Short mmCIF file of C-alpha atoms in Angstrom, two decimals:
data_model
loop_
_atom_site.label_atom_id
_atom_site.label_comp_id
_atom_site.label_asym_id
_atom_site.label_seq_id
_atom_site.Cartn_x
_atom_site.Cartn_y
_atom_site.Cartn_z
CA MET A 19 110.47 117.20 72.18
CA ASP A 20 107.73 117.41 74.78
CA PHE A 21 107.56 119.57 77.94
CA PHE A 22 109.03 116.96 80.36
CA ASP A 23 112.29 116.51 78.10
CA LYS A 24 112.75 120.23 78.02
CA PHE A 25 112.35 120.22 81.69
CA LYS A 26 114.77 117.61 82.27
CA ILE A 27 117.31 119.23 80.04
CA TRP A 28 116.99 122.62 82.05
CA GLY A 29 117.33 120.58 85.31
CA LEU A 30 120.49 118.97 84.06
CA LEU A 31 122.01 122.46 83.00
CA ILE A 32 121.14 123.85 86.51
CA CYS A 33 122.75 120.95 88.35
CA LEU A 34 125.91 121.15 86.09
CA ILE A 35 126.09 124.98 86.80
CA SER A 36 125.81 124.17 90.52
CA GLN A 37 129.01 122.35 90.43
CA PHE A 38 130.94 125.46 89.65
CA ALA A 39 129.06 127.67 92.25
CA HIS A 40 128.44 126.90 95.97
CA GLY A 41 125.60 129.43 95.90
CA PHE A 42 125.14 133.08 95.86
CA TYR A 43 126.99 135.36 98.50
CA LEU A 44 127.17 139.03 98.81
CA PRO A 45 130.69 140.73 98.23
CA GLY A 46 132.96 140.25 101.16
CA SER A 47 130.61 137.69 102.77
CA TYR A 48 131.89 134.17 101.54
CA PRO A 49 132.76 131.74 104.23
CA HIS A 50 136.17 130.59 104.63
CA LYS A 51 137.08 126.99 105.32
CA TYR A 52 139.70 126.10 107.84
CA VAL A 53 140.93 122.59 108.58
CA ILE A 54 142.20 121.69 112.05
CA GLY A 55 145.64 123.16 112.55
CA ASP A 56 145.48 125.74 109.87
CA PRO A 57 147.06 129.13 110.86
CA LEU A 58 144.74 131.96 111.86
CA SER A 59 146.16 135.53 111.75
CA VAL A 60 144.79 138.22 113.94
CA LYS A 61 144.96 141.73 112.46
CA VAL A 62 144.82 145.16 114.17
CA ASN A 63 142.96 148.09 113.35
CA SER A 64 143.44 151.82 114.53
CA LEU A 65 143.07 152.65 117.98
CA THR A 66 139.79 154.36 118.77
CA SER A 67 138.24 156.26 121.47
CA ILE A 68 134.73 157.05 122.80
CA ASP A 69 135.97 160.29 124.18
CA THR A 70 137.66 161.75 121.00
CA GLU A 71 137.20 161.28 117.24
CA ILE A 72 140.93 160.95 116.41
CA PRO A 73 142.16 157.58 115.59
CA TYR A 74 145.82 156.39 116.12
CA SER A 75 147.96 153.68 114.70
CA TYR A 76 148.25 150.41 116.89
CA TYR A 77 152.08 150.44 116.70
CA SER A 78 152.10 154.26 117.67
CA LEU A 79 152.13 152.69 121.35
CA PRO A 80 154.84 150.19 122.72
CA PHE A 81 153.30 147.13 121.81
CA CYS A 82 154.57 143.81 120.49
CA LYS A 83 155.41 143.77 116.81
CA PRO A 84 155.10 140.62 114.60
CA PRO A 85 158.47 138.92 113.91
CA GLU A 86 158.17 139.16 110.05
CA GLY A 87 157.57 142.96 110.46
CA VAL A 88 154.71 145.24 110.37
CA LYS A 89 152.70 145.05 107.02
CA ASP A 90 149.58 146.99 105.88
CA SER A 91 146.68 144.96 104.61
CA ALA A 92 144.77 145.89 101.46
CA GLU A 93 142.59 149.06 101.92
CA ASN A 94 139.95 150.36 99.70
CA LEU A 95 138.96 154.03 99.34
CA GLY A 96 136.25 153.89 102.05
CA GLU A 97 138.66 152.60 104.81
CA LEU A 98 141.18 155.36 104.01
CA LEU A 99 138.61 158.05 104.15
CA MET A 100 137.32 156.49 107.51
CA GLY A 101 140.89 156.41 109.00
CA ASP A 102 141.05 152.65 109.26
CA ARG A 103 144.65 151.26 109.18
CA ILE A 104 144.59 147.44 109.16
CA GLU A 105 147.98 145.77 109.93
CA ASN A 106 149.21 142.41 110.95
CA SER A 107 149.74 141.51 114.57
CA PRO A 108 151.85 139.03 116.38
CA TYR A 109 148.81 136.99 117.78
CA LYS A 110 148.90 133.67 115.97
CA PHE A 111 146.42 130.69 116.23
CA LYS A 112 145.99 127.29 114.86
CA MET A 113 142.30 126.19 114.08
CA TYR A 114 140.90 124.24 116.83
CA THR A 115 144.09 123.98 118.78
CA ASN A 116 143.88 125.48 122.25
CA GLU A 117 146.88 127.14 123.69
CA THR A 118 147.56 128.85 127.16
CA GLN A 119 150.16 131.11 128.49
CA ILE A 120 151.87 132.03 125.09
CA PHE A 121 154.56 134.70 125.56
CA LEU A 122 154.62 137.29 122.98
CA CYS A 123 157.39 139.84 123.95
CA GLN A 124 158.98 142.01 126.47
CA THR A 125 159.16 145.66 125.61
CA LYS A 126 162.11 147.97 126.27
CA PRO A 127 161.98 149.95 129.39
CA LEU A 128 159.52 152.75 128.77
CA SER A 129 161.01 156.29 128.21
CA SER A 130 159.31 159.23 129.60
CA GLU A 131 157.72 160.14 126.11
CA GLU A 132 156.34 156.51 125.89
CA TYR A 133 155.07 156.58 129.52
CA LYS A 134 153.43 159.96 128.88
CA LEU A 135 151.84 158.97 125.58
CA LEU A 136 150.68 155.63 127.08
CA THR A 137 149.03 157.27 130.01
CA ASN A 138 147.37 160.01 127.85
CA ARG A 139 145.64 157.23 125.71
CA ILE A 140 144.46 155.49 128.82
CA ASP A 141 143.01 158.87 130.16
CA GLU A 142 141.36 159.37 126.57
CA ILE A 143 139.73 155.81 126.89
CA TYR A 144 141.30 154.39 123.76
CA GLN A 145 140.48 151.02 122.64
CA VAL A 146 142.47 148.20 120.86
CA ASN A 147 140.53 146.90 117.84
CA LEU A 148 141.44 143.29 116.82
CA ILE A 149 140.18 141.57 113.80
CA LEU A 150 139.92 137.69 113.00
CA ASP A 151 138.54 136.38 109.73
CA ASN A 152 136.90 139.76 109.25
CA LEU A 153 135.15 139.82 112.66
CA PRO A 154 136.03 142.53 115.28
CA ALA A 155 136.96 141.18 118.63
CA ILE A 156 133.98 141.50 121.00
CA ARG A 157 134.08 141.97 124.90
CA TYR A 158 131.37 141.12 127.29
CA THR A 159 130.94 143.09 130.64
CA LYS A 160 128.39 142.12 133.13
CA ARG A 161 126.05 144.73 134.50
CA ASP A 162 123.34 143.88 137.07
CA THR A 163 121.48 141.03 135.31
CA TYR A 164 122.49 141.50 131.64
CA TYR A 165 125.62 141.70 129.59
CA LEU A 166 126.93 144.65 127.67
CA ARG A 167 128.82 144.01 124.23
CA TRP A 168 131.95 146.10 123.45
CA THR A 169 133.96 145.92 120.34
CA GLY A 170 137.60 145.85 121.17
CA TYR A 171 139.08 146.25 124.64
CA PRO A 172 140.82 149.22 126.57
CA ILE A 173 144.45 149.83 126.45
CA GLY A 174 144.46 150.12 130.30
CA ILE A 175 142.79 151.76 133.43
CA LYS A 176 143.44 154.31 136.00
CA VAL A 177 142.96 153.40 139.61
CA GLN A 178 143.47 156.30 141.99
CA ASP A 179 146.86 157.79 140.75
CA ALA A 180 148.26 154.73 139.12
CA TYR A 181 147.92 153.46 135.55
CA TYR A 182 147.46 149.84 134.62
CA VAL A 183 147.89 148.21 131.34
CA PHE A 184 146.00 145.05 130.13
CA ASN A 185 148.83 142.87 128.89
CA HIS A 186 147.24 139.37 129.03
CA LEU A 187 144.48 138.45 126.59
CA LYS A 188 142.10 135.68 126.78
CA PHE A 189 140.88 134.83 123.41
CA THR A 190 137.58 132.58 122.71
CA VAL A 191 137.15 131.74 119.10
CA LEU A 192 133.64 130.46 118.22
CA VAL A 193 133.64 127.93 115.36
CA HIS A 194 131.04 126.24 113.41
CA LYS A 195 131.36 123.06 111.37
CA TYR A 196 131.71 123.67 107.72
CA GLU A 197 128.55 122.86 105.76
CA GLU A 198 128.88 122.00 102.13
CA THR A 199 126.45 123.60 99.80
CA ASN A 200 126.40 120.90 97.03
CA VAL A 201 123.63 118.38 97.68
CA ALA A 202 122.20 115.61 95.60
CA SER A 203 119.21 116.67 93.54
CA VAL A 204 116.41 114.16 92.73
CA MET A 205 114.03 115.21 89.90
CA GLY A 206 110.58 113.58 89.41
CA THR A 207 109.67 112.75 85.82
CA GLY A 208 106.33 111.25 85.71
CA ASP A 209 106.38 107.68 87.14
CA ALA A 210 110.15 107.45 87.67
CA ALA A 211 112.79 109.37 89.43
CA GLU A 212 116.26 110.00 88.02
CA ALA A 213 119.11 110.82 90.34
CA ILE A 214 121.60 113.20 89.11
CA PRO A 215 125.28 112.62 90.57
CA VAL A 216 126.96 115.71 91.84
CA GLY A 217 130.50 114.44 92.03
CA LYS A 218 132.81 113.73 94.99
CA PRO A 219 133.29 116.32 97.64
CA GLU A 220 136.19 118.45 97.61
CA SER A 221 137.65 117.10 100.63
CA ASP A 222 136.67 114.41 103.25
CA ILE A 223 138.59 116.27 105.93
CA PRO A 224 136.36 118.25 108.40
CA GLY A 225 136.52 121.86 108.25
CA TYR A 226 135.42 124.83 110.44
CA MET A 227 134.21 128.40 110.03
CA VAL A 228 134.84 131.14 112.37
CA VAL A 229 131.56 132.46 113.70
CA GLY A 230 132.56 134.44 116.78
CA PHE A 231 135.83 136.17 118.16
CA GLU A 232 135.73 137.14 121.96
CA VAL A 233 138.47 138.68 124.05
CA THR A 234 138.89 139.21 127.90
CA PRO A 235 141.60 141.63 128.95
CA CYS A 236 143.53 141.22 132.05
CA SER A 237 146.31 143.09 133.75
CA VAL A 238 149.06 140.53 135.03
CA LYS A 239 152.31 141.10 136.74
CA HIS A 240 154.82 138.87 135.34
CA ASN A 241 157.79 137.37 137.26
CA PRO A 242 161.04 138.98 135.73
CA GLU A 243 162.83 135.85 136.45
CA SER A 244 160.50 133.68 134.49
CA LEU A 245 160.80 136.10 131.51
CA LYS A 246 164.46 135.39 131.00
CA ASN A 247 165.51 133.20 128.00
CA LEU A 248 161.78 133.28 126.69
CA LYS A 249 161.33 133.78 123.12
CA THR A 250 158.16 134.66 121.03
CA TYR A 251 155.48 131.99 121.26
CA ASN A 252 157.26 130.12 123.94
CA ASN A 253 155.00 128.83 127.03
CA TYR A 254 155.28 131.05 130.04
CA PRO A 255 156.70 128.73 132.75
CA SER A 256 154.54 129.68 135.73
CA THR A 257 150.63 129.95 136.15
CA ILE A 258 149.06 133.06 135.03
CA SER A 259 146.05 134.17 137.28
CA CYS A 260 143.76 136.13 134.90
CA GLU A 261 141.02 137.91 136.96
CA GLU A 262 138.73 140.52 135.30
CA ASN A 263 138.17 142.71 138.26
CA THR A 264 141.83 142.80 139.27
CA VAL A 265 144.66 144.79 137.98
CA ASN A 266 148.37 144.08 138.97
CA MET A 267 150.49 145.56 135.90
CA ALA A 268 151.26 148.98 136.79
CA ILE A 269 152.97 151.17 134.27
CA LYS A 270 156.24 153.01 135.39
CA GLU A 271 158.92 154.78 133.68
CA ASN A 272 162.09 152.88 132.86
CA GLU A 273 160.34 149.48 133.30
CA PRO A 274 159.31 147.07 130.50
CA ILE A 275 156.01 145.49 129.89
CA ALA A 276 155.57 141.86 129.15
CA PHE A 277 152.63 140.62 126.93
CA THR A 278 150.93 137.08 126.85
CA TYR A 279 147.79 135.62 125.79
CA ASP A 280 145.51 132.41 125.68
CA VAL A 281 143.39 130.96 123.12
CA THR A 282 140.38 128.70 123.41
CA PHE A 283 138.22 127.32 120.65
CA VAL A 284 134.54 126.47 121.25
CA GLU A 285 132.22 124.74 118.94
CA SER A 286 129.02 126.85 118.72
CA ASP A 287 125.61 126.59 117.14
CA ILE A 288 125.88 129.91 115.63
CA LYS A 289 125.69 129.48 111.82
CA TRP A 290 127.89 131.49 109.55
CA PRO A 291 125.11 133.87 108.12
CA SER A 292 124.16 134.78 111.62
CA ARG A 293 127.81 135.56 113.01
CA TRP A 294 127.07 139.33 112.71
CA ASP A 295 124.12 139.25 114.94
CA ALA A 296 126.13 139.71 118.18
CA TYR A 297 127.32 143.04 116.76
CA LEU A 298 124.12 144.39 115.45
CA LYS A 299 121.77 143.29 118.05
CA MET A 300 120.17 146.12 120.05
CA GLU A 301 120.07 146.26 123.99
CA GLY A 302 117.20 147.28 126.08
CA ALA A 303 113.49 147.18 125.44
CA LYS A 304 112.13 145.93 122.37
CA VAL A 305 110.84 148.38 119.78
CA HIS A 306 107.06 148.20 119.24
CA TRP A 307 107.22 148.17 115.31
CA PHE A 308 103.37 147.81 115.08
CA SER A 309 102.84 150.94 117.14
CA ILE A 310 105.28 153.06 115.06
CA LEU A 311 103.79 151.65 111.77
CA ASN A 312 100.49 152.48 112.97
CA SER A 313 101.32 155.96 113.81
CA LEU A 314 103.09 156.53 110.39
CA MET A 315 100.13 155.30 108.73
CA VAL A 316 97.81 157.64 110.61
CA ILE A 317 100.13 160.55 109.81
CA THR A 318 100.31 159.54 106.09
CA PHE A 319 96.68 159.29 105.89
CA LEU A 320 95.89 162.65 107.41
CA ALA A 321 98.59 164.47 105.26
CA GLY A 322 96.97 162.74 102.17
CA ILE A 323 93.59 164.07 102.88
CA VAL A 324 94.95 167.65 103.56
CA LEU A 325 96.99 167.41 100.27
CA VAL A 326 93.88 166.36 98.29
CA ILE A 327 91.73 169.18 99.75
CA PHE A 328 94.42 171.64 99.02
CA LEU A 329 95.19 170.67 95.43
CA ARG A 330 91.34 170.45 94.57
CA THR A 331 90.79 174.21 95.94
CA VAL A 332 93.84 175.53 94.45
CA ARG A 333 93.22 174.02 91.00
CA ARG A 334 89.61 175.33 91.13
CA ASP A 335 90.68 178.90 91.96
CA LEU A 336 93.32 178.82 89.43
CA THR A 337 91.05 177.65 86.80
CA HIS A 338 88.42 180.38 87.52
CA TYR A 339 91.31 183.00 87.63
CA GLU A 340 92.74 182.25 84.36
CA GLU A 341 89.38 182.53 82.72
CA LEU A 342 88.92 186.14 83.61
CA ASP A 343 90.20 189.07 81.50
CA LYS A 344 92.70 191.51 82.65
CA GLU A 345 89.96 193.94 83.70
CA ALA A 346 88.27 191.36 85.73
CA GLN A 347 91.38 190.32 87.27
CA ALA A 348 92.06 193.83 88.53
CA GLN A 349 88.51 194.14 89.83
CA MET A 350 89.00 190.83 91.55
CA ASN A 351 92.32 191.54 93.08
CA GLU A 352 90.67 194.07 95.33
CA GLU A 353 88.40 191.36 96.71
CA LEU A 354 91.18 188.65 97.08
CA SER A 355 92.82 187.73 100.33
CA GLY A 356 95.57 185.07 101.29
CA TRP A 357 97.57 183.38 98.83
CA LYS A 358 95.49 184.68 95.97
CA LEU A 359 97.08 188.02 96.35
CA VAL A 360 100.51 186.88 95.32
CA VAL A 361 99.34 184.26 92.84
CA ALA A 362 100.88 186.33 89.90
CA ASP A 363 104.29 186.55 91.72
CA VAL A 364 104.88 183.00 92.87
CA PHE A 365 106.94 181.94 90.00
CA ARG A 366 108.93 185.23 89.46
CA ALA A 367 112.57 184.74 88.70
CA PRO A 368 114.84 185.24 91.78
CA ASP A 369 117.70 187.74 92.18
CA ASN A 370 120.35 184.87 91.80
CA PRO A 371 118.62 182.18 89.55
CA ALA A 372 121.94 180.47 89.09
CA LEU A 373 122.56 179.77 92.70
CA LEU A 374 119.02 178.46 93.06
CA CYS A 375 119.71 176.05 90.25
CA VAL A 376 122.87 174.87 91.52
CA MET A 377 121.45 174.42 95.00
CA VAL A 378 118.41 172.33 93.62
CA GLY A 379 120.74 170.35 91.27
CA ASP A 380 123.19 169.50 94.13
CA GLY A 381 120.34 168.74 96.64
CA VAL A 382 118.77 166.29 94.08
CA GLN A 383 122.29 164.62 93.61
CA ILE A 384 122.86 164.15 97.40
CA LEU A 385 119.38 163.07 97.91
CA GLY A 386 119.53 160.49 95.10
CA MET A 387 122.91 159.19 96.48
CA ALA A 388 121.36 158.80 100.02
CA VAL A 389 118.34 156.97 98.54
CA VAL A 390 120.34 154.54 96.44
CA THR A 391 122.91 153.91 99.07
CA ILE A 392 120.00 153.06 101.64
CA MET A 393 118.57 150.63 99.09
CA PHE A 394 121.76 148.92 98.44
CA ALA A 395 122.75 148.75 102.15
CA ALA A 396 119.22 147.24 102.87
CA LEU A 397 119.78 144.54 100.28
CA GLY A 398 122.98 143.50 102.09
CA PHE A 399 125.54 144.65 99.43
CA MET A 400 127.04 147.11 101.99
CA SER A 401 127.18 144.78 105.04
CA PRO A 402 129.51 145.47 107.95
CA ALA A 403 131.78 142.58 106.85
CA SER A 404 132.99 144.82 104.02
CA ARG A 405 134.74 147.72 105.73
CA GLY A 406 134.73 150.93 103.64
CA THR A 407 131.98 149.67 101.22
CA LEU A 408 129.50 152.13 102.56
CA VAL A 409 131.73 155.19 101.93
CA THR A 410 132.93 153.83 98.62
CA GLY A 411 129.60 153.18 97.37
CA MET A 412 128.45 156.77 98.29
CA LEU A 413 131.34 158.33 96.26
CA ILE A 414 130.47 156.09 93.29
CA PHE A 415 126.73 156.88 93.60
CA TYR A 416 127.39 160.57 93.91
CA MET A 417 129.57 160.85 90.77
CA ILE A 418 127.14 158.74 88.68
CA LEU A 419 124.22 160.82 89.93
CA GLY A 420 126.02 163.96 88.54
CA ILE A 421 124.04 163.29 85.31
CA LEU A 422 120.79 163.83 87.29
CA ALA A 423 122.12 166.98 88.97
CA GLY A 424 123.11 168.54 85.65
CA TYR A 425 119.75 167.64 84.26
CA VAL A 426 117.63 169.03 86.90
CA ALA A 427 119.77 172.34 87.34
CA VAL A 428 119.68 173.10 83.55
CA ARG A 429 116.13 172.34 83.02
CA MET A 430 115.29 174.51 85.91
CA TRP A 431 117.44 177.25 84.47
CA ARG A 432 115.48 176.91 81.10
CA THR A 433 112.17 177.04 83.10
CA ILE A 434 113.14 180.13 84.79
CA PHE A 435 114.05 181.87 81.65
CA SER A 436 110.99 180.52 79.60
CA GLY A 437 112.86 177.97 77.42
CA ASP A 438 116.20 180.02 76.89
CA HIS A 439 119.11 177.61 77.16
CA LYS A 440 121.92 180.19 77.13
CA GLY A 441 124.33 179.79 80.15
CA TRP A 442 123.58 176.07 80.65
CA VAL A 443 127.38 175.37 80.35
CA SER A 444 128.10 177.83 83.19
CA VAL A 445 125.29 176.33 85.32
CA SER A 446 126.55 172.73 84.79
CA TRP A 447 130.10 173.95 85.74
CA LYS A 448 128.84 175.41 88.93
CA VAL A 449 126.81 172.43 89.98
CA ALA A 450 129.90 170.12 89.31
CA CYS A 451 131.99 172.35 91.44
CA PHE A 452 129.87 173.91 94.03
CA PHE A 453 129.26 171.28 96.60
CA PRO A 454 132.47 169.19 95.93
CA GLY A 455 134.69 172.22 96.10
CA ILE A 456 133.22 173.23 99.65
CA ALA A 457 133.53 169.67 100.93
CA PHE A 458 137.13 169.17 99.39
CA SER A 459 138.13 172.60 101.01
CA ILE A 460 136.89 171.50 104.41
CA LEU A 461 138.51 168.15 104.12
CA PHE A 462 141.88 169.80 103.07
CA VAL A 463 141.81 172.03 106.15
CA LEU A 464 140.90 169.35 108.79
CA ASN A 465 143.33 166.91 107.23
CA PHE A 466 146.22 169.37 108.21
CA LEU A 467 145.03 169.09 111.83
CA LEU A 468 144.95 165.28 111.57
CA TRP A 469 148.51 165.48 110.04
CA GLY A 470 149.85 167.47 112.85
CA SER A 471 148.48 165.04 115.47
CA HIS A 472 149.93 162.04 113.47
CA SER A 473 146.64 160.46 113.34
CA THR A 474 145.62 157.37 110.98
CA GLY A 475 142.40 159.57 110.16
CA ALA A 476 144.87 161.85 108.09
CA ILE A 477 144.25 161.25 104.31
CA PRO A 478 147.58 160.62 102.36
CA PHE A 479 148.50 163.00 99.59
CA SER A 480 148.03 160.13 97.06
CA LEU A 481 144.51 159.86 97.93
CA PHE A 482 143.93 163.54 97.43
CA VAL A 483 145.20 163.20 93.98
CA ILE A 484 142.85 160.21 93.47
CA LEU A 485 139.85 162.14 94.71
CA ILE A 486 140.73 165.17 92.28
CA LEU A 487 141.03 162.74 89.34
CA LEU A 488 137.74 161.19 90.17
CA TRP A 489 136.08 164.63 90.49
CA PHE A 490 137.33 166.02 87.24
CA CYS A 491 137.66 163.07 85.07
CA ILE A 492 134.08 161.38 85.98
CA SER A 493 131.92 163.59 88.09
CA VAL A 494 132.27 166.80 86.06
CA PRO A 495 131.89 165.17 82.65
CA LEU A 496 128.83 163.23 83.72
CA THR A 497 127.43 166.59 84.98
CA PHE A 498 127.91 168.14 81.68
CA VAL A 499 126.15 165.21 80.05
CA GLY A 500 123.25 165.65 82.26
CA GLY A 501 123.18 169.44 81.54
CA TYR A 502 123.20 168.74 77.92
CA PHE A 503 120.07 166.53 78.05
CA GLY A 504 118.56 169.23 80.35
CA ALA A 505 119.22 172.07 77.68
CA LYS A 506 117.45 169.82 75.03
CA ALA A 507 114.32 168.86 77.25
CA ASN A 508 111.32 170.89 77.01
CA HIS A 509 111.04 173.48 80.05
CA ILE A 510 108.29 173.29 82.48
CA GLU A 511 105.16 175.58 81.87
CA TYR A 512 104.01 177.58 84.87
CA PRO A 513 100.37 176.97 85.77
CA VAL A 514 99.85 180.74 86.13
CA ARG A 515 100.87 183.88 84.44
CA THR A 516 103.36 186.07 86.11
CA ASN A 517 102.91 189.89 86.18
CA GLN A 518 105.62 192.24 84.87
CA ILE A 519 105.48 194.47 88.02
CA PRO A 520 105.82 192.79 91.31
CA ARG A 521 103.02 193.31 93.72
CA GLU A 522 103.77 194.93 97.08
CA ILE A 523 103.76 192.26 99.78
CA PRO A 524 100.89 192.89 102.39
CA SER A 525 101.66 193.32 105.97
CA GLN A 526 101.11 190.27 108.07
CA LYS A 527 98.57 190.37 110.87
CA TYR A 528 100.69 187.82 113.06
CA PRO A 529 104.47 187.64 113.33
CA SER A 530 106.10 184.99 111.27
CA TRP A 531 107.94 183.27 114.07
CA LEU A 532 104.49 182.47 115.88
CA LEU A 533 103.20 180.81 112.76
CA VAL A 534 106.49 178.65 112.31
CA LEU A 535 106.12 177.79 115.91
CA GLY A 536 102.47 176.76 115.86
CA ALA A 537 102.85 174.88 112.63
CA GLY A 538 105.88 173.03 113.84
CA THR A 539 104.87 172.20 117.36
CA LEU A 540 101.77 170.32 116.38
CA PRO A 541 103.18 167.53 114.18
CA PHE A 542 106.61 167.12 115.99
CA GLY A 543 104.55 166.85 119.17
CA VAL A 544 102.12 164.22 117.91
CA VAL A 545 105.26 162.21 116.48
CA GLY A 546 107.24 162.38 119.70
CA VAL A 547 104.33 161.29 121.75
CA ASP A 548 103.57 158.15 119.53
CA ILE A 549 107.32 157.13 119.52
CA HIS A 550 107.57 157.64 123.06
CA ALA A 551 104.38 155.52 123.66
CA SER A 552 105.53 152.74 121.46
CA LEU A 553 109.07 152.47 123.18
CA CYS A 554 107.74 152.26 126.65
#
């Protein structure tokens, strides 16, 4: 079997495998094909505000509920910790089917409590967050010569002393024609070309993908006579005039609110992989990446030069110092100055070595979690399309890196005590419980406040049980495993000897705060000036 025969076999296997896989997509990012007339369901997320950090459930306010009842969507651990509560909504669309003046419902007359709650949410600038095909609803507002993008739309607005609610929504769904990923492959084998069939397509019916979801809220005063005998999803009998800069539906006690909507489908040139660009694109001036990179390279180069000079000087001094006998060292100490005065006290064991080891171990664990999370996010495995993935990934990485925390803490413990590994179990236990215990205590206290305010940000009791199980069943054992390997590893040898009697710290010529101010002002000033110049 020659090379070309092997090449043909491998090519045939690749083509066969391609029949079972339409391509590689990151988790939560696989495109969904909709045929004309397929139902599209809009979901609602928690009400959020730019004025306060407490989220609330969408149905905590007197809004229309779906005829089949309110149902929670599947939530992961990260969504629960972030306070997201995704539920179904009464808004129903059909793919590529425009609909206008669709009646949803008319609420009951607002009670005094509902009126007060609704006006308070308007004062606190709460936003309604809608989701279609995993895309949040986006709203455009014109300012001077450019448009601002907002996710969601406000519940209402206050004009003078009156409150108005946005009760009519104009939806615009951007769609792009579905593109099949299977294509015919032609492989050249010498003088001839052999075409490999890929089979018939799954369906000849044209399909579309959702690539955009826009909303325009309006405040419309409906005619009470026109609302009589209307049922959900019936057409409103009269024309609805929706103007963005005009509000008409004032909120009053003992009066109902009617909700309606329009939906328009527009075919767009936006391709499915680029549909999140509208949410992630920055407004304003462009960032001068070349200037920032140039500044970083200059700073790195200068810091490297200083580090090399420092290491060469210190190593030469340490080598010369170690070659001297005790009498020569004692005589030389009288002539030393600067850091050489405390060279034999730098690696002296602190008063609380266990706390130092625990802090270093937990710090390495948190730093490792941050680095790994950023790497996975940069590779696209934690995209905004997968809500809660970032927080879930951080928890998973933190638990796994408990091995590294235990290893670093116990090895540092052995280094401080010159290789003695006694007490490594206690150090491992403290590493596993110190930072998580503090974080869990703060979370537990803050959760009581959220429970009292009936916020969706409150973590349910079942989630507390899950977190405790993950903590003691995964994180703690992994930390002990890392501590075991740290106890078996060789301790780090100090480059200089430590005197038995601590040397008295010499008095400083200049106050410490002056040295800190001078050392910190220069580098931060240079960085600030460079970044300001690059952004201008």
